[in-house]
Amino acid sequence: VVVWLDGIILCCFIKKTSKGETMALLVVFAILCLCCWASFYFILCIINGSRSYEWNCRLVTLVHGIVAVCITAYIGYVDGPWPFTHPGTKNTPLQISALVVSLGYFIFDMAWCVYFRTEGPVMLAHHTMSILGILLTLWLGESGIESCAVLFGSEVTNPLLQTRWFLKQTGRYETPLGNAVDVLFVLLFVVMRIFVGGTMLYCELISPRPRFFIKCGGVAMYALSWAFMVDIVRFAMRKSKSWHKQRVRKEMVEANGHDGKMD
């Protein structure tokens, strides 16, 4: 709630300030957002003392994913402009607010991942490029709409990813619910990151408005999506084999009337 109000207050102040004052405000509110996310994490650690640090951090990640998807969806589908036809346009106060809120989160999560050494180079590269991309967009004062579109596409699968992890931790992953989460995650990732993301990148590259560095950032983010895609394909293949073994095992049990050993 505090982060949400932070964005609303920033949205109101930006309309009344000059460019120099706006940049100063962005720094202040970015630090404030970082403090809000960090405070939220520490509060969760106190409340959920019996849970691990990663459990509480993933709760913060889940909340950010939901908040980011809701704000950017409103920006893209209601507030506008449409990112596929108007890339490179001037940032609106609402776009700036959404980016600053996410910037604070990415800095917090990056610091947490580095401190606890929980993520590999691909995820750290994703966080680094996200932070640099948001900073560049805010500095230039343009291309906020496509940055919000990228943020929506990258965070829309996040709640499913966190749900999958929580199901594993609570012993509920090997259930129909866990299977449904996996299937929905893979499908949503392929559609949003690869197909929709590829269309967004094409529109970005052929448009004369976006800066060259913004286009380079779009190419880098899309390439990173393919790096994630390789891991997802491997996961999907393992999952398919697992489902096949379970189906064969079930057929043998039904045919023999007992639970036979499977290699």
Short mmCIF file of C-alpha atoms in Angstrom, two decimals:
data_model
loop_
_atom_site.label_atom_id
_atom_site.label_comp_id
_atom_site.label_asym_id
_atom_site.label_seq_id
_atom_site.Cartn_x
_atom_site.Cartn_y
_atom_site.Cartn_z
CA VAL A 1 0.00 0.00 0.00
CA VAL A 2 2.83 2.40 0.88
CA VAL A 3 4.56 1.68 -2.45
CA TRP A 4 1.29 2.23 -4.30
CA LEU A 5 0.75 5.58 -2.52
CA ASP A 6 4.37 6.45 -3.27
CA GLY A 7 3.67 6.05 -6.96
CA ILE A 8 0.49 8.13 -6.78
CA ILE A 9 2.26 10.97 -4.93
CA LEU A 10 5.11 10.90 -7.44
CA CYS A 11 2.58 11.03 -10.28
CA CYS A 12 1.09 14.21 -8.81
CA PHE A 13 4.43 15.93 -8.17
CA ILE A 14 5.90 15.25 -11.62
CA LYS A 15 3.20 17.32 -13.31
CA LYS A 16 4.32 20.45 -11.46
CA THR A 17 8.12 20.25 -11.69
CA SER A 18 10.83 21.11 -14.19
CA LYS A 19 13.15 18.49 -15.68
CA GLY A 20 15.92 19.08 -13.15
CA GLU A 21 13.50 18.94 -10.24
CA THR A 22 11.89 15.86 -11.74
CA MET A 23 15.20 13.97 -11.80
CA ALA A 24 15.83 14.89 -8.17
CA LEU A 25 12.34 13.68 -7.27
CA LEU A 26 12.94 10.43 -9.13
CA VAL A 27 16.06 9.74 -7.08
CA VAL A 28 14.24 10.48 -3.82
CA PHE A 29 11.21 8.36 -4.67
CA ALA A 30 13.35 5.51 -5.99
CA ILE A 31 15.19 5.40 -2.66
CA LEU A 32 11.85 5.60 -0.86
CA CYS A 33 10.50 2.67 -2.90
CA LEU A 34 13.65 0.67 -2.15
CA CYS A 35 13.17 1.34 1.56
CA CYS A 36 9.51 0.32 1.33
CA TRP A 37 10.32 -3.02 -0.32
CA ALA A 38 13.14 -3.69 2.14
CA SER A 39 10.90 -2.77 5.09
CA PHE A 40 8.17 -5.05 3.77
CA TYR A 41 10.70 -7.89 3.62
CA PHE A 42 11.95 -7.31 7.18
CA ILE A 43 8.37 -7.11 8.47
CA LEU A 44 7.63 -10.46 6.83
CA CYS A 45 10.76 -11.93 8.42
CA ILE A 46 9.48 -10.83 11.82
CA ILE A 47 5.93 -12.07 11.25
CA ASN A 48 7.02 -15.32 9.55
CA GLY A 49 9.96 -16.05 11.81
CA SER A 50 9.50 -19.79 11.34
CA ARG A 51 9.91 -19.47 7.57
CA SER A 52 13.17 -19.15 5.66
CA TYR A 53 14.57 -15.89 4.33
CA GLU A 54 13.88 -17.07 0.79
CA TRP A 55 10.23 -17.75 1.65
CA ASN A 56 9.76 -14.15 2.77
CA CYS A 57 11.73 -12.73 -0.15
CA ARG A 58 9.56 -14.70 -2.57
CA LEU A 59 6.48 -13.24 -0.90
CA VAL A 60 7.87 -9.79 -1.68
CA THR A 61 8.54 -10.94 -5.25
CA LEU A 62 4.99 -12.23 -5.54
CA VAL A 63 3.52 -8.94 -4.32
CA HIS A 64 5.70 -6.93 -6.70
CA GLY A 65 4.71 -9.18 -9.60
CA ILE A 66 1.01 -8.64 -8.93
CA VAL A 67 1.42 -4.88 -8.41
CA ALA A 68 3.60 -4.45 -11.52
CA VAL A 69 1.23 -6.47 -13.72
CA CYS A 70 -1.83 -4.53 -12.53
CA ILE A 71 -0.22 -1.10 -13.03
CA THR A 72 1.37 -1.85 -16.41
CA ALA A 73 -1.79 -3.57 -17.68
CA TYR A 74 -3.76 -0.42 -16.85
CA ILE A 75 -1.11 1.70 -18.55
CA GLY A 76 -1.09 -0.39 -21.72
CA TYR A 77 -4.78 -1.18 -22.10
CA VAL A 78 -6.47 1.86 -20.54
CA ASP A 79 -4.21 4.87 -20.02
CA GLY A 80 -2.19 4.34 -23.23
CA PRO A 81 -0.67 4.89 -25.63
CA TRP A 82 -0.60 1.48 -27.32
CA PRO A 83 3.04 0.26 -27.10
CA PHE A 84 3.01 -1.47 -30.51
CA THR A 85 2.16 1.73 -32.37
CA HIS A 86 3.68 4.47 -30.18
CA PRO A 87 7.13 3.35 -29.02
CA GLY A 88 9.58 6.09 -28.15
CA THR A 89 6.95 8.55 -26.96
CA LYS A 90 7.42 10.85 -23.98
CA ASN A 91 6.99 9.28 -20.55
CA THR A 92 3.74 9.96 -18.75
CA PRO A 93 3.62 10.48 -14.96
CA LEU A 94 1.89 7.13 -14.49
CA GLN A 95 4.54 5.33 -16.55
CA ILE A 96 7.28 6.99 -14.51
CA SER A 97 5.57 5.97 -11.27
CA ALA A 98 5.32 2.33 -12.36
CA LEU A 99 8.98 2.25 -13.40
CA VAL A 100 10.19 3.87 -10.17
CA VAL A 101 8.22 1.39 -8.05
CA SER A 102 9.75 -1.53 -9.95
CA LEU A 103 13.20 0.05 -9.89
CA GLY A 104 13.12 0.04 -6.09
CA TYR A 105 12.11 -3.62 -6.09
CA PHE A 106 14.76 -4.75 -8.59
CA ILE A 107 17.51 -3.03 -6.61
CA PHE A 108 16.29 -4.71 -3.42
CA ASP A 109 16.01 -8.15 -5.01
CA MET A 110 19.37 -7.81 -6.77
CA ALA A 111 21.05 -7.01 -3.44
CA TRP A 112 19.26 -9.92 -1.75
CA CYS A 113 20.27 -12.40 -4.48
CA VAL A 114 23.90 -11.27 -4.43
CA TYR A 115 24.06 -11.42 -0.61
CA PHE A 116 22.52 -14.90 -0.32
CA ARG A 117 23.98 -16.17 -3.63
CA THR A 118 20.74 -17.85 -4.65
CA GLU A 119 20.61 -17.02 -8.36
CA GLY A 120 22.71 -17.87 -11.39
CA PRO A 121 24.21 -15.53 -13.99
CA VAL A 122 21.10 -15.49 -16.20
CA MET A 123 18.80 -14.18 -13.46
CA LEU A 124 21.42 -11.69 -12.27
CA ALA A 125 21.79 -10.49 -15.87
CA HIS A 126 18.00 -10.08 -16.07
CA HIS A 127 17.94 -7.94 -12.92
CA THR A 128 20.94 -5.89 -14.09
CA MET A 129 19.41 -5.16 -17.50
CA SER A 130 16.06 -4.36 -15.90
CA ILE A 131 17.67 -1.82 -13.58
CA LEU A 132 19.76 -0.26 -16.35
CA GLY A 133 16.81 -0.20 -18.74
CA ILE A 134 14.55 1.57 -16.25
CA LEU A 135 17.29 4.05 -15.37
CA LEU A 136 17.91 4.82 -19.04
CA THR A 137 14.19 5.27 -19.71
CA LEU A 138 13.81 7.62 -16.78
CA TRP A 139 16.94 9.58 -17.72
CA LEU A 140 15.89 10.05 -21.35
CA GLY A 141 12.30 10.85 -20.41
CA GLU A 142 10.92 8.71 -23.23
CA SER A 143 10.11 5.10 -24.23
CA GLY A 144 8.24 4.59 -20.97
CA ILE A 145 5.34 2.84 -22.70
CA GLU A 146 7.45 0.05 -24.19
CA SER A 147 9.40 -0.26 -20.94
CA CYS A 148 6.10 -0.79 -19.13
CA ALA A 149 5.10 -3.31 -21.80
CA VAL A 150 8.35 -5.23 -21.24
CA LEU A 151 7.77 -5.05 -17.49
CA PHE A 152 4.26 -6.47 -17.96
CA GLY A 153 5.52 -9.30 -20.18
CA SER A 154 8.33 -10.23 -17.83
CA GLU A 155 6.25 -10.09 -14.63
CA VAL A 156 3.02 -11.68 -15.85
CA THR A 157 4.49 -15.17 -15.34
CA ASN A 158 6.03 -14.27 -11.99
CA PRO A 159 3.03 -15.13 -9.77
CA LEU A 160 2.90 -18.61 -11.34
CA LEU A 161 6.62 -19.09 -10.80
CA GLN A 162 6.33 -18.16 -7.13
CA THR A 163 3.21 -20.31 -6.70
CA ARG A 164 5.18 -23.27 -8.09
CA TRP A 165 7.93 -22.70 -5.53
CA PHE A 166 5.47 -22.40 -2.63
CA LEU A 167 3.72 -25.59 -3.73
CA LYS A 168 7.05 -27.40 -3.65
CA GLN A 169 7.84 -26.09 -0.17
CA THR A 170 4.48 -27.20 1.20
CA GLY A 171 4.54 -30.64 -0.45
CA ARG A 172 1.69 -29.90 -2.84
CA TYR A 173 3.64 -29.71 -6.08
CA GLU A 174 3.01 -33.30 -7.24
CA THR A 175 -0.72 -32.65 -7.53
CA PRO A 176 -3.10 -31.65 -10.33
CA LEU A 177 -2.74 -28.06 -9.11
CA GLY A 178 1.03 -28.23 -9.53
CA ASN A 179 0.64 -29.66 -13.03
CA ALA A 180 -1.82 -26.91 -13.97
CA VAL A 181 0.58 -24.22 -12.71
CA ASP A 182 3.44 -25.70 -14.74
CA VAL A 183 1.42 -25.93 -17.95
CA LEU A 184 0.03 -22.41 -17.58
CA PHE A 185 3.47 -21.02 -16.79
CA VAL A 186 5.09 -22.58 -19.87
CA LEU A 187 2.27 -21.49 -22.18
CA LEU A 188 2.15 -17.96 -20.81
CA PHE A 189 5.93 -17.63 -21.01
CA VAL A 190 6.07 -18.77 -24.64
CA VAL A 191 3.17 -16.54 -25.69
CA MET A 192 4.19 -13.39 -23.81
CA ARG A 193 8.00 -13.53 -23.84
CA ILE A 194 8.60 -15.09 -27.26
CA PHE A 195 5.66 -14.27 -29.55
CA VAL A 196 4.31 -11.03 -28.08
CA GLY A 197 7.81 -9.97 -27.05
CA GLY A 198 9.10 -10.65 -30.54
CA THR A 199 6.30 -8.54 -32.04
CA MET A 200 7.06 -5.74 -29.60
CA LEU A 201 10.75 -5.87 -30.52
CA TYR A 202 9.93 -5.74 -34.24
CA CYS A 203 7.74 -2.66 -33.74
CA GLU A 204 10.51 -1.08 -31.67
CA LEU A 205 13.19 -1.69 -34.30
CA ILE A 206 11.22 -0.43 -37.31
CA SER A 207 9.99 2.72 -35.55
CA PRO A 208 12.14 5.84 -36.07
CA ARG A 209 11.23 7.32 -32.66
CA PRO A 210 13.05 5.13 -30.08
CA ARG A 211 16.70 5.92 -29.37
CA PHE A 212 19.41 3.52 -30.53
CA PHE A 213 20.31 2.54 -26.95
CA ILE A 214 16.67 1.72 -26.20
CA LYS A 215 16.56 -0.55 -29.24
CA CYS A 216 19.76 -2.27 -28.13
CA GLY A 217 18.21 -2.81 -24.70
CA GLY A 218 15.15 -4.36 -26.32
CA VAL A 219 17.32 -6.78 -28.30
CA ALA A 220 19.24 -7.72 -25.14
CA MET A 221 16.06 -8.38 -23.15
CA TYR A 222 14.61 -10.50 -25.94
CA ALA A 223 17.84 -12.49 -26.19
CA LEU A 224 17.66 -13.06 -22.44
CA SER A 225 14.11 -14.37 -22.86
CA TRP A 226 15.48 -16.99 -25.25
CA ALA A 227 18.13 -17.91 -22.67
CA PHE A 228 15.29 -18.55 -20.19
CA MET A 229 13.43 -20.38 -22.94
CA VAL A 230 16.21 -22.96 -23.25
CA ASP A 231 15.81 -23.83 -19.57
CA ILE A 232 12.04 -23.96 -19.93
CA VAL A 233 12.25 -26.35 -22.89
CA ARG A 234 14.50 -28.64 -20.84
CA PHE A 235 12.05 -28.44 -17.94
CA ALA A 236 9.10 -29.19 -20.24
CA MET A 237 10.91 -32.26 -21.62
CA ARG A 238 11.64 -33.57 -18.12
CA LYS A 239 8.07 -32.91 -17.06
CA SER A 240 6.72 -34.71 -20.12
CA LYS A 241 8.87 -37.75 -19.37
CA SER A 242 7.70 -37.69 -15.76
CA TRP A 243 4.05 -37.58 -16.81
CA HIS A 244 4.66 -40.42 -19.27
CA LYS A 245 6.19 -42.59 -16.52
CA GLN A 246 3.28 -41.81 -14.22
CA ARG A 247 0.80 -42.76 -16.92
CA VAL A 248 2.62 -46.05 -17.63
CA ARG A 249 2.78 -46.79 -13.92
CA LYS A 250 -0.94 -46.16 -13.55
CA GLU A 251 -1.71 -48.45 -16.48
CA MET A 252 0.42 -51.22 -14.96
CA VAL A 253 -1.30 -50.83 -11.60
CA GLU A 254 -4.70 -51.05 -13.26
CA ALA A 255 -3.61 -54.09 -15.29
CA ASN A 256 -1.85 -56.00 -12.48
CA GLY A 257 -3.86 -54.84 -9.55
CA HIS A 258 -0.78 -53.80 -7.55
CA ASP A 259 1.92 -51.14 -7.51
CA GLY A 260 4.76 -52.63 -9.56
CA LYS A 261 8.34 -51.43 -9.36
CA MET A 262 9.40 -48.94 -12.03
CA ASP A 263 13.04 -48.28 -12.98
#
